[in-house]
Coordinates of C-alpha atoms in Angstrom, one line a residue:
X1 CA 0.0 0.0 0.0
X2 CA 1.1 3.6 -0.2
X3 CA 1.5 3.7 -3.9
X4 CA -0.3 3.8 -6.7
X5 CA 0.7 0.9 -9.1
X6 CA 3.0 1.8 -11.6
X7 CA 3.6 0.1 -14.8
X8 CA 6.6 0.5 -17.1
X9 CA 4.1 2.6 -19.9
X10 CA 1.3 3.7 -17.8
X11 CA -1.0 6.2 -20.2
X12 CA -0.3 9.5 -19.7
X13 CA -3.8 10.5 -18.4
X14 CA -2.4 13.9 -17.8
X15 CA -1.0 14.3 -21.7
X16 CA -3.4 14.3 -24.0
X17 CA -1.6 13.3 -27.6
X18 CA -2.5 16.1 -29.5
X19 CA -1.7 18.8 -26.7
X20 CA 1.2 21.3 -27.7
X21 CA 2.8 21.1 -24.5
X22 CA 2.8 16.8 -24.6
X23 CA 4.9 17.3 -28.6
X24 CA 7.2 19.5 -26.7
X25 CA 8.2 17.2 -23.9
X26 CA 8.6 14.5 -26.2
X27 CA 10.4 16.9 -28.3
X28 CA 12.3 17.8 -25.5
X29 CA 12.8 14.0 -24.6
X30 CA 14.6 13.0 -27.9
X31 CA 16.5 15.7 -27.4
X32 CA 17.9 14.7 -24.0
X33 CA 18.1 11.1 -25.6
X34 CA 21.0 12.5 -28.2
X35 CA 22.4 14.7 -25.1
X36 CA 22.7 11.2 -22.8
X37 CA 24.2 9.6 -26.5
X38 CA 26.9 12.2 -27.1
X39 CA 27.7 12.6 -23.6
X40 CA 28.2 8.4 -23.6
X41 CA 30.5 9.0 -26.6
X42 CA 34.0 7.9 -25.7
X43 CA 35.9 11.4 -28.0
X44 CA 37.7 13.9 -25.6
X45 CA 35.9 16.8 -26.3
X46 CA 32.3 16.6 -26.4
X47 CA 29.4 18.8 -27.5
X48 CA 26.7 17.6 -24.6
X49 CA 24.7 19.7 -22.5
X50 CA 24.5 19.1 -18.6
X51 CA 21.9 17.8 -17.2
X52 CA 21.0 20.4 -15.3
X53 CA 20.1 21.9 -18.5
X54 CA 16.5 20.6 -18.9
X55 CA 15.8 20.6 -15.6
X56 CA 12.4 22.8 -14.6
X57 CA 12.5 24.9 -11.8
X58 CA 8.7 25.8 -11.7
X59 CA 7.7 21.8 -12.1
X60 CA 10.4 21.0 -9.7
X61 CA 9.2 23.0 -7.0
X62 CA 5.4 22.2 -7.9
X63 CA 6.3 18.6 -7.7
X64 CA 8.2 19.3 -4.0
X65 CA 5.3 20.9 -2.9
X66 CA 3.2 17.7 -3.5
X67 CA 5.1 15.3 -2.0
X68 CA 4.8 17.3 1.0
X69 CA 1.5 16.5 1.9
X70 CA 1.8 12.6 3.0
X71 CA -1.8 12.1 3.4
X72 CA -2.4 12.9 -0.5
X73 CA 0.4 10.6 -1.4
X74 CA -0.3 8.0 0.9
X75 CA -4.3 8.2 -0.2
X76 CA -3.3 7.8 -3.6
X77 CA -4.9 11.6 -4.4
X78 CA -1.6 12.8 -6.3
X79 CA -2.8 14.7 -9.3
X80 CA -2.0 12.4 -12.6
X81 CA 1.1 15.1 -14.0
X82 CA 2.3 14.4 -10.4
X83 CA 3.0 10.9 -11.4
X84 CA 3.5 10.9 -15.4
X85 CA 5.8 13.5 -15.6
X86 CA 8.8 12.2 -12.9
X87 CA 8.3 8.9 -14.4
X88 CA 8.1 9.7 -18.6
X89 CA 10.0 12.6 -18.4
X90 CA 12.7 12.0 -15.6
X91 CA 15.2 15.0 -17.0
X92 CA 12.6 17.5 -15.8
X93 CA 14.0 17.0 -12.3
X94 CA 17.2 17.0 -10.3
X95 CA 18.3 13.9 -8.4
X96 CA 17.2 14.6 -5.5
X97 CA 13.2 15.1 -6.2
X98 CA 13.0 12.4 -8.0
X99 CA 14.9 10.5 -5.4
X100 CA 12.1 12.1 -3.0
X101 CA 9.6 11.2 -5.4
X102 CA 10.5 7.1 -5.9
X103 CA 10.8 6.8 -1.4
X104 CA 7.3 8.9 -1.1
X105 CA 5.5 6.0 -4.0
X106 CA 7.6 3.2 -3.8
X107 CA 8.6 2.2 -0.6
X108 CA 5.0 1.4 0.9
X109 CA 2.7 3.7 3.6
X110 CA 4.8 3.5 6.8
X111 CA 8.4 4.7 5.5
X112 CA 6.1 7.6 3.9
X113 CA 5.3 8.4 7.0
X114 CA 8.0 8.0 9.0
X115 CA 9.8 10.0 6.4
X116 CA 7.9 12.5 6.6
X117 CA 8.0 12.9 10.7
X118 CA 12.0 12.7 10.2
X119 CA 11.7 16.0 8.1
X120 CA 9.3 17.1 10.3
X121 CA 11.7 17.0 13.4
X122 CA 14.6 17.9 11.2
X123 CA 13.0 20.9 10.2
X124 CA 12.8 24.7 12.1
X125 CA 9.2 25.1 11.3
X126 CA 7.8 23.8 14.2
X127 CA 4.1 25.1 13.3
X128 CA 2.8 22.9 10.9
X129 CA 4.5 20.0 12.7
X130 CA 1.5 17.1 13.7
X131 CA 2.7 15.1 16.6
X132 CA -0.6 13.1 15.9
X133 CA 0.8 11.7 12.3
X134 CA 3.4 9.2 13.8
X135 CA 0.8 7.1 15.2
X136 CA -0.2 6.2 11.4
X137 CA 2.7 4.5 10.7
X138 CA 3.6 1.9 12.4
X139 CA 7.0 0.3 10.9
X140 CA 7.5 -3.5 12.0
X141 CA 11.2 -4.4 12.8
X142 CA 12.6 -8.4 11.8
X143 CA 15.6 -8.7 13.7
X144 CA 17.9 -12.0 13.2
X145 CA 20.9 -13.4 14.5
X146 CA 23.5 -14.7 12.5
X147 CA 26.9 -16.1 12.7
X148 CA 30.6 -14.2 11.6
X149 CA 32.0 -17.4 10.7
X150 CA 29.3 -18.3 7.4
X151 CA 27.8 -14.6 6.8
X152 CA 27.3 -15.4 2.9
X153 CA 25.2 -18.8 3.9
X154 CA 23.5 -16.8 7.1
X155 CA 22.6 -14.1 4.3
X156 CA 21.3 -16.0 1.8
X157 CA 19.1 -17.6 4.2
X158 CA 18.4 -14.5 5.5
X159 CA 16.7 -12.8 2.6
X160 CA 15.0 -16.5 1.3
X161 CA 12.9 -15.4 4.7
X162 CA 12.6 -11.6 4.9
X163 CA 14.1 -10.3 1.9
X164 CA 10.5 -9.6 0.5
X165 CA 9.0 -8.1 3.7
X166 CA 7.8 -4.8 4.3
X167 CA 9.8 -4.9 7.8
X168 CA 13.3 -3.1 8.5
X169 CA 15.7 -5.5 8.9
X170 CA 18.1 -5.5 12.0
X171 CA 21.1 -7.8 12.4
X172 CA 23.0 -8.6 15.4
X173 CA 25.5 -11.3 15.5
X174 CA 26.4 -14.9 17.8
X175 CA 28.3 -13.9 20.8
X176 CA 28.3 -10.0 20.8
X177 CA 26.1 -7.5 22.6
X178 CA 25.8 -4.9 19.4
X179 CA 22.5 -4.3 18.3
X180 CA 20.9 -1.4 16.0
X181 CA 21.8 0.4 13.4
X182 CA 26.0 -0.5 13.5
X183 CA 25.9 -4.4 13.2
X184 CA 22.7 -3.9 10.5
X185 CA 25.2 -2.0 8.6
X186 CA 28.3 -3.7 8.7
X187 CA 26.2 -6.8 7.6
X188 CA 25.3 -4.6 4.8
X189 CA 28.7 -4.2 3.6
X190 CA 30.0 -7.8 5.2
X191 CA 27.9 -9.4 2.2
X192 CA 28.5 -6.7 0.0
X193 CA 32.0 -8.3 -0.6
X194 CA 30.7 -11.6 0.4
X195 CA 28.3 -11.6 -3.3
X196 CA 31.7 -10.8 -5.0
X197 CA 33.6 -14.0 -4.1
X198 CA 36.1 -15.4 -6.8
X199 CA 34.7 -19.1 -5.4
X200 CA 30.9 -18.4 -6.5
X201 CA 32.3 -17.7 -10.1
X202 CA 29.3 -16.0 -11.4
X203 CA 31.4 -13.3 -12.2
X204 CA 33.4 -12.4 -14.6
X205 CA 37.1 -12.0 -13.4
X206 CA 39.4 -9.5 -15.6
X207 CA 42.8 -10.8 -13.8
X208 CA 41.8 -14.5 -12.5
X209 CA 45.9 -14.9 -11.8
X210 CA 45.3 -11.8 -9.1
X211 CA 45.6 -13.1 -5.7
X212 CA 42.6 -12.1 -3.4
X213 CA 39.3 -13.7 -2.6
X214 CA 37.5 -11.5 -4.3
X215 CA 37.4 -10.9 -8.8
X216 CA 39.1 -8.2 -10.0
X217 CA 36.4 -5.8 -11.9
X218 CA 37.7 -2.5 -12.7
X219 CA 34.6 -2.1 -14.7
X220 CA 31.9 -3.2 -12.6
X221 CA 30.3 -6.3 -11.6
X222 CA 29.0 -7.9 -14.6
X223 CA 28.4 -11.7 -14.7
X224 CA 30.2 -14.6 -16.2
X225 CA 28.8 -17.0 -19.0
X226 CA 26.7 -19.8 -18.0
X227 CA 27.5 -23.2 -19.6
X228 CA 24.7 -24.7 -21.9
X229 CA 25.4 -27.8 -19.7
X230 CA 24.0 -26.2 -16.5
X231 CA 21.2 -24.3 -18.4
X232 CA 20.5 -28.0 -19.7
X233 CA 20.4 -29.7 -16.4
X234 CA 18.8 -26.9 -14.4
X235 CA 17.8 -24.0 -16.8
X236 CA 20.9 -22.0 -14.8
X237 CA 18.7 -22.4 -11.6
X238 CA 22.0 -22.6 -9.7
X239 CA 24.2 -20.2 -10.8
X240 CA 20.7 -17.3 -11.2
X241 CA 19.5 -18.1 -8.1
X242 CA 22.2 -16.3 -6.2
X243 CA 21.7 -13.5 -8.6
X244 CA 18.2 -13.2 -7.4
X245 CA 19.4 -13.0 -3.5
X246 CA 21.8 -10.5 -4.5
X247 CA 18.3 -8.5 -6.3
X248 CA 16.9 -8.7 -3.6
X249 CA 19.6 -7.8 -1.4
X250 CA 20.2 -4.3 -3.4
X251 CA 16.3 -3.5 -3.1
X252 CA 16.3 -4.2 0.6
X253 CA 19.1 -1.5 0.9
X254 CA 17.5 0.5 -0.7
X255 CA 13.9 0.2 1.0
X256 CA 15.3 0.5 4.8
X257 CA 18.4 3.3 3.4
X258 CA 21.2 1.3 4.1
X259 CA 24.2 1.7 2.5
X260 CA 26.0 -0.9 0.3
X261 CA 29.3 -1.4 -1.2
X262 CA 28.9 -2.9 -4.7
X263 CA 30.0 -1.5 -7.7
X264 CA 27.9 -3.3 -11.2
X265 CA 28.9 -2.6 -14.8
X266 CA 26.9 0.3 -16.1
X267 CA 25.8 -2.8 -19.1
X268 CA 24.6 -4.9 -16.4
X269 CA 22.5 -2.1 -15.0
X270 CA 21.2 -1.8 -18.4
X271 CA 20.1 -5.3 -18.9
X272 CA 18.9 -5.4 -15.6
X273 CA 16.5 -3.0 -16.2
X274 CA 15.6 -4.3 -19.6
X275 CA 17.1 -1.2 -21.8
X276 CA 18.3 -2.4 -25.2
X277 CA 21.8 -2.6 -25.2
X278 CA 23.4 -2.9 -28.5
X279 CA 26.1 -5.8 -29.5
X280 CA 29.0 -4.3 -30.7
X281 CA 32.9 -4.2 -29.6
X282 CA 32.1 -0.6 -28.3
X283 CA 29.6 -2.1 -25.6
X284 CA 32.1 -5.4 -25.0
X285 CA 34.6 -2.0 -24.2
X286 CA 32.4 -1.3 -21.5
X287 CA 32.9 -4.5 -20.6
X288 CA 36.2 -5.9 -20.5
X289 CA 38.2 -3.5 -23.1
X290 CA 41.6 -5.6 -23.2
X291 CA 39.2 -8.7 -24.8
X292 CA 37.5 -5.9 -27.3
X293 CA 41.1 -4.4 -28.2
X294 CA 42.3 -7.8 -29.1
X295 CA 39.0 -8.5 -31.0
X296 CA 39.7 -5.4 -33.0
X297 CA 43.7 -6.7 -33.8
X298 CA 41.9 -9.3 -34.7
X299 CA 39.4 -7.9 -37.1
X300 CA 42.4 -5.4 -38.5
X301 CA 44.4 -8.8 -39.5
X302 CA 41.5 -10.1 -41.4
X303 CA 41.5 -6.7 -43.0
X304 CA 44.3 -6.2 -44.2
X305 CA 44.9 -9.4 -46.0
X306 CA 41.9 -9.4 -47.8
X307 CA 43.0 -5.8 -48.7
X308 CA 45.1 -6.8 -51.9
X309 CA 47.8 -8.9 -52.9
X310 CA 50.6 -7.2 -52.2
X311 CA 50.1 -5.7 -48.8
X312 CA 49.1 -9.5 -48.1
X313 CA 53.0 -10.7 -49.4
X314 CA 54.0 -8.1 -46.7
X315 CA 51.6 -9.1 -43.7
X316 CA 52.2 -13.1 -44.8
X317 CA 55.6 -13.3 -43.4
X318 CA 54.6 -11.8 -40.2
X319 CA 51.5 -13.5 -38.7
X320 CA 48.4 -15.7 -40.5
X321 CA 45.2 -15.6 -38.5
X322 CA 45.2 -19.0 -38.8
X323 CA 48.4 -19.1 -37.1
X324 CA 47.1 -17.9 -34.1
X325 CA 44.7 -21.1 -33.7
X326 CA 41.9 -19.5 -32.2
X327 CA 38.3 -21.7 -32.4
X328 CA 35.3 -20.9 -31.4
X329 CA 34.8 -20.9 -27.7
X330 CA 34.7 -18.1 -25.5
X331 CA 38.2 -16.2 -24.2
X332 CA 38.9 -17.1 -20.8
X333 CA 35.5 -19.7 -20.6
X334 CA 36.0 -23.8 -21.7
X335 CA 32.5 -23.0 -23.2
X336 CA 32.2 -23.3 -27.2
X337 CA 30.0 -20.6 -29.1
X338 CA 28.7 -22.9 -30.9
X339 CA 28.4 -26.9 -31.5
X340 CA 32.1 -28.2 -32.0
X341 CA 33.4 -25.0 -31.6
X342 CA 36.7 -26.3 -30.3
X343 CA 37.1 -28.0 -33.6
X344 CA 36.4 -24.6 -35.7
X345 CA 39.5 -22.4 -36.4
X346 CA 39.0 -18.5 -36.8
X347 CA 39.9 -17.7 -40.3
X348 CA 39.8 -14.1 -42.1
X349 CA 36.8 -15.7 -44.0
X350 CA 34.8 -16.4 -40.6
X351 CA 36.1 -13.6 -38.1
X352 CA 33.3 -11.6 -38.3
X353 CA 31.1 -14.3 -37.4
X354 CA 33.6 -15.3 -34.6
X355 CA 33.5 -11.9 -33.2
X356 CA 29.5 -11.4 -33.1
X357 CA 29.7 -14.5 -31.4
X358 CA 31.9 -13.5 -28.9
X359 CA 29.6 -10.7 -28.3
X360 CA 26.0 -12.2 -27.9
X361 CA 27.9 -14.6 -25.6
X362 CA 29.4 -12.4 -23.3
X363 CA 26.7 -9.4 -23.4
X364 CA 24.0 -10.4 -25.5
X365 CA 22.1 -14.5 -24.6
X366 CA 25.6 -14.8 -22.4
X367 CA 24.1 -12.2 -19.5
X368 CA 20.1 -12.7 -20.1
X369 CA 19.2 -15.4 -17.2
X370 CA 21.3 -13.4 -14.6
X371 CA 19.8 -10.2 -15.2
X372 CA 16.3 -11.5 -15.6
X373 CA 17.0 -13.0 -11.9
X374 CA 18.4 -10.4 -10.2
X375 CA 15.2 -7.9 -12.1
X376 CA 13.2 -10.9 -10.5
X377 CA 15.0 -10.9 -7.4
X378 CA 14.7 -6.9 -7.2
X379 CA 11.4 -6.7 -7.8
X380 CA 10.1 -8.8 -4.9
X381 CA 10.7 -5.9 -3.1
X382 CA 9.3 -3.0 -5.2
X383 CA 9.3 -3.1 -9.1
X384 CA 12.7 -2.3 -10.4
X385 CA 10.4 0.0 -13.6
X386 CA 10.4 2.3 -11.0
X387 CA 14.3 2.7 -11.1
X388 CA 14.0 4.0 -14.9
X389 CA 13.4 7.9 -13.8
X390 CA 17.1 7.6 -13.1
X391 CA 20.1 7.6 -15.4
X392 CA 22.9 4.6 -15.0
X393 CA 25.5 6.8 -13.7
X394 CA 22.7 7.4 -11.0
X395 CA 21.7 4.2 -10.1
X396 CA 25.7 3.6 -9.9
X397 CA 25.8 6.0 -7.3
X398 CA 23.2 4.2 -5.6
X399 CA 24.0 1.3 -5.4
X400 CA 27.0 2.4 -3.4
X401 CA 29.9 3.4 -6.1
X402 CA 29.5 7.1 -5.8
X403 CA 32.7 9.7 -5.4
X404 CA 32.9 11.3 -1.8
X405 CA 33.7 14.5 -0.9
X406 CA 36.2 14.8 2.2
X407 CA 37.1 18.8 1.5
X408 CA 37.8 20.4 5.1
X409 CA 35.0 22.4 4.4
X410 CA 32.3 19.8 3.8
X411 CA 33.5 18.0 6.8
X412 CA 33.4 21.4 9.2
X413 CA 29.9 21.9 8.1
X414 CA 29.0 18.2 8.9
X415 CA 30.9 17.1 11.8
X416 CA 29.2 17.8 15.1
X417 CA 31.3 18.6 18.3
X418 CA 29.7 18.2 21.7
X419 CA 30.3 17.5 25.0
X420 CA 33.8 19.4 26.2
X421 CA 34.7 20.1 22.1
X422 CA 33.5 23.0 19.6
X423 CA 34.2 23.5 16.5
X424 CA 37.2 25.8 17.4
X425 CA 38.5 23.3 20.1
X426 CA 42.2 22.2 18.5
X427 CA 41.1 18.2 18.7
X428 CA 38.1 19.3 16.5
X429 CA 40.6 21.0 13.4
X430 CA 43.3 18.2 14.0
X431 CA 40.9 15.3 13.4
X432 CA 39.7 17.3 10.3
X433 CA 43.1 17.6 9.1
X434 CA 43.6 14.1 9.6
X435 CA 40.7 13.1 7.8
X436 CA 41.5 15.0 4.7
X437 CA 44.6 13.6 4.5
X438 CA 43.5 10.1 4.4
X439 CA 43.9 8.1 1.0
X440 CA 41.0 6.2 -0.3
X441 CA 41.9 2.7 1.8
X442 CA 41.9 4.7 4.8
X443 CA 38.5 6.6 4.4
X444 CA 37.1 2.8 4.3
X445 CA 38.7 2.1 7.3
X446 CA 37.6 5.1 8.9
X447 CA 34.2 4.9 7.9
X448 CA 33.6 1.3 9.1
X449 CA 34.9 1.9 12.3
X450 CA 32.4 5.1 12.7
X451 CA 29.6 4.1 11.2
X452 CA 29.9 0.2 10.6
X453 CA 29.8 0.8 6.7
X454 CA 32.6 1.8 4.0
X455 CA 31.0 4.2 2.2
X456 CA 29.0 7.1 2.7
X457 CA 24.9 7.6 2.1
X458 CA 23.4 9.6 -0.1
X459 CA 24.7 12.8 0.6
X460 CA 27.8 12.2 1.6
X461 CA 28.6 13.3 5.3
X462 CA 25.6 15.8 5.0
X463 CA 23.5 12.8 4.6
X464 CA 24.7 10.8 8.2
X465 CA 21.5 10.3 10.2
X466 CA 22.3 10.8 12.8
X467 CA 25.3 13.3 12.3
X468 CA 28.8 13.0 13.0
X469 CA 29.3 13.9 16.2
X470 CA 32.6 14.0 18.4
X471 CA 32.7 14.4 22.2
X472 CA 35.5 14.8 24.8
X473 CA 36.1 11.4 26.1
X474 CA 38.0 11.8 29.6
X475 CA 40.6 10.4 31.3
X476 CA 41.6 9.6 34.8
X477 CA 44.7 10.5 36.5
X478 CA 47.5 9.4 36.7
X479 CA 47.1 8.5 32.9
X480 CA 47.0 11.2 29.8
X481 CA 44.8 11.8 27.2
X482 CA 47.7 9.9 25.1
X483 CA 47.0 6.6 27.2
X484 CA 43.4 6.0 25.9
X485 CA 42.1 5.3 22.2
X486 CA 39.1 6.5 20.9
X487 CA 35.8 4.3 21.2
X488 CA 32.5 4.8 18.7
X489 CA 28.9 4.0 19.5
X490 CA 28.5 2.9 15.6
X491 CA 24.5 3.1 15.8
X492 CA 24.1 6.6 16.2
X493 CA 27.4 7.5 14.4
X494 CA 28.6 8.9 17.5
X495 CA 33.4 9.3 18.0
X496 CA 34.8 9.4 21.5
X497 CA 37.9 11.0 21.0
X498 CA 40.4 12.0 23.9
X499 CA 42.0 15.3 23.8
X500 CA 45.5 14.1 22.8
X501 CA 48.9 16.1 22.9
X502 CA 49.5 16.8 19.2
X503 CA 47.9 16.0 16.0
X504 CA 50.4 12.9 15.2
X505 CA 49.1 11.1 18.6
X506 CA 45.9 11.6 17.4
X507 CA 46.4 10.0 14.0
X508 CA 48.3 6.8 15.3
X509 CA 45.6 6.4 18.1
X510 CA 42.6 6.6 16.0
X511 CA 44.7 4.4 13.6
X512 CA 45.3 1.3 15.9
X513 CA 41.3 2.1 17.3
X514 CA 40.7 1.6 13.1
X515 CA 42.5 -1.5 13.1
X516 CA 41.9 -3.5 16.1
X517 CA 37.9 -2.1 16.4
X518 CA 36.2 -3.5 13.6
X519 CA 35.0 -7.3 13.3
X520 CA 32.5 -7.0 16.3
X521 CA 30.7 -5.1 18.4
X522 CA 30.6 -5.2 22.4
X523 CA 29.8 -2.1 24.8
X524 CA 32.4 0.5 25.2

């Protein structure tokens, strides 16, 4: 409940076909269509527009104003432009209304309301607050137990059970006294990396000689080929049903706001969603570009010897394409492209055929069943059409791959100081400086020992709920400040940090607190 069904084409009940304003947003809509193209166009210089561009500030604001009132949206009374336009016409709208827009119809009657009483306490306008609204939703917590040692098996069990429910989803673990929001999160990013396992091979691994448990994808998740001999036994069951946990798992995030730590190929996404992507070596690029580059070598052989005899006397005594005794299977897979492809040599009269080949097997019938699952898997939850007002780069970001902003002056605005510090005290500017200085590896660090997740939610620092806060922690005499480390309470992103001697004490303590903190949670 809470939402009005949406289909992927609803009619536009709001657009009649001959009105002149409905030809100018789809007007306007091929035209952001050849933006999106030439701004996906791999040239250096390039002749896009920026989003921000087509964006409507009157609509924007109209539509904010709507979503508002929670009674209208819960009660299903938004007007019909209210719904066709964020959904058909997505570019109309920054980020974060539409953002606004899928949590207020998507994510069912009590988050709508319980969204709405967070803005209402967040807010300074205390006199259209209603105390009375909070009693209408009433959000149901599932809270399970699970064990350190087999968190992959504990979490596909885990959301077989609840990953469908409406409930929030809190996780504490065998043996430790945590409980809330810290141990919920670190489970969140726990099987985040647990899904990306080298062992599970579903996915595609660009360096399998790396060492490390987990693959190697500087590109993004994006499965590996499935065998026609498992999709005869079991139609893939096996190797897509994980695929539909880890759906399932990436809805769930996103329907109880936690933050994961999976980064998917942007073709993937695509598929996922059921866009049409086209089969060429310029997608297969976007895939794995060292297999695409050696496709196009490959093609450029072909080419030049059937180019004319004598530039074929000069190539002849270097390499033959036969020489090269590649058959048809696919690179890297003992899986044949087609039947006795082993047998099959790629010659200069068939390398065209080898190559399309290649591609429908890797991108094309080679990633269908895993994207259908994890589409099934996602839409358990809530239907994964409604993820298509956002662009791939966005859902990216979503998903938990975004960029980060650590500027001192970000982190002033958003770090809290309480409790025997201010935002003058010295502590205060040394652990900024500290912070700032900190190379990718260590913000991780930092981050799951504060919050209990790697990364950052939408919103970066501004978007901690609660805030970053940082109190004095005391000591007792005879010891110093220098003798203790800093603690966290994890739930409500809350840093204990003692008022050390210099800023180089304070980086080695909170270094070894870093370090030796994470992996469990007991009081402190």
């Amino acid at each position: 409940t809470g939402a009005r069904s949406r289909s992927p084409t609803p009619s536009l009940s709001s657009l009649p076909e001959d009105a002149p304003h409905a030809k100018i947003l789809r007007l306007l809509r091929v035209l952001h269509k050849l933006n999106v193209i030439e701004a996906e166009r791999p040239e250096a210089v390039k002749r896009s527009l920026p989003e921000s561009a087509f964006v409507n500030n009157k609509l924007t604001a109209k539509l904010t104003r709507q979503l508002e009132e929670p009674m209208i949206v819960a009660s299903q009374c938004l007007p019909d432009w209210a719904l066709d336009l964020p959904q058909h016409f997505p570019f109309l709208f920054p980020f974060a209304t539409r953002y606004n827009f899928l949590q207020s119809t998507s994510f069912g009657y009590a988050r709508l309301i319980l969204k709405w009483q967070s803005q209402q306490t967040r807010g300074q306008d205390s006199s259209r607050r209603d105390d009375g609204v909070g009693f209408l939703g009433r959000l149901q917590r599932q809270k399970v137990r699970i064990s350190r040692k087999h968190i992959l098996e504990s979490a596909m069990k885990v959301f077989e059970l609840y990953g469908s429910s409406s409930s929030i989803l809190e996780v504490e673990y065998f043996e430790e006294v945590g409980t809330g929001l810290g141990p919920t999160l670190e489970f969140y990013s726990l099987v985040s990396k647990e899904f990306a396992r080298k062992d599970l091979k579903i996915w595609r691994d660009e360096d399998p000689l790396k060492s490390g448990v987990h693959v190697f994808h500087p590109h993004g998740l994006f499965p590996a080929p499935i065998s026609p001999e498992d999709i005869a036994n079991d139609g893939g069951q096996k190797r897509t049903h994980i695929f539909r946990v880890v759906g399932q798992f990436v809805a769930k995030a996103m329907l109880d706001s936690r933050i994961i730590d999976m980064s998917f190929n942007k073709i993937f996404l695509r598929l996922a969603l059921g866009e049409e992507v086209v089969l060429t070596l310029e997608t297969l690029k976007l895939v794995d570009a060292d297999l695409a580059n050696s496709l196009e070598k490959l093609r450029s052989l072909a080419t030049v010897r059937s180019s004319g005899d004598k530039m074929h006397k000069v190539v002849k005594d270097q390499v033959n394409i036969e020489d090269l005794e590649v058959d048809f299977t696919i690179p890297g897979y003992d899986i044949e492209l087609r039947p006795g492809g082993k047998d099959l040599t790629v010659t200069s009269d068939n390398v065209e055929e080898y190559i399309h080949e290649v591609v429908e097997a890797i991108v094309g019938s080679g990633a269908k069943l895993q994207a259908q699952a994890f589409r099934e898997g996602f839409s358990k939850v809530f239907p994964i059409t409604d993820l298509q007002a956002f662009t791939i780069d966005e859902l990216v970001m979503l998903f938990g791959n975004s960029d980060e902003d650590w500027s001192p002056e970000t982190l002033s605005e958003a770090l809290k100081a309480d409790h025997g510090f201010n935002v003058e005290s010295r502590a205060i500017r040394s652990l900024i400086e500290v912070m700032t200085e900190y190379d990718a590896p260590s913000r991780r660090e930092y981050l799951q020992f504060i919050t209990g997740s790697p990364k950052l939610p939408i919103g970066g620092f501004r978007g901690l709920n609660p805030p970053l806060t940082v109190v004095r922690k005391p000591h007792e005499p005879p010891l110093t400040a220098d003798d203790y480390l800093p603690s966290v309470m994890t739930c409500v992103n809350y840093l204990k940090l003692p008022e050390y001697s210099s800023k180089e004490v304070l980086r080695e303590k909170l270094g070894v607190a870093m370090r030796e903190g994470v992996g469990s949670f007991h009081l402190s």
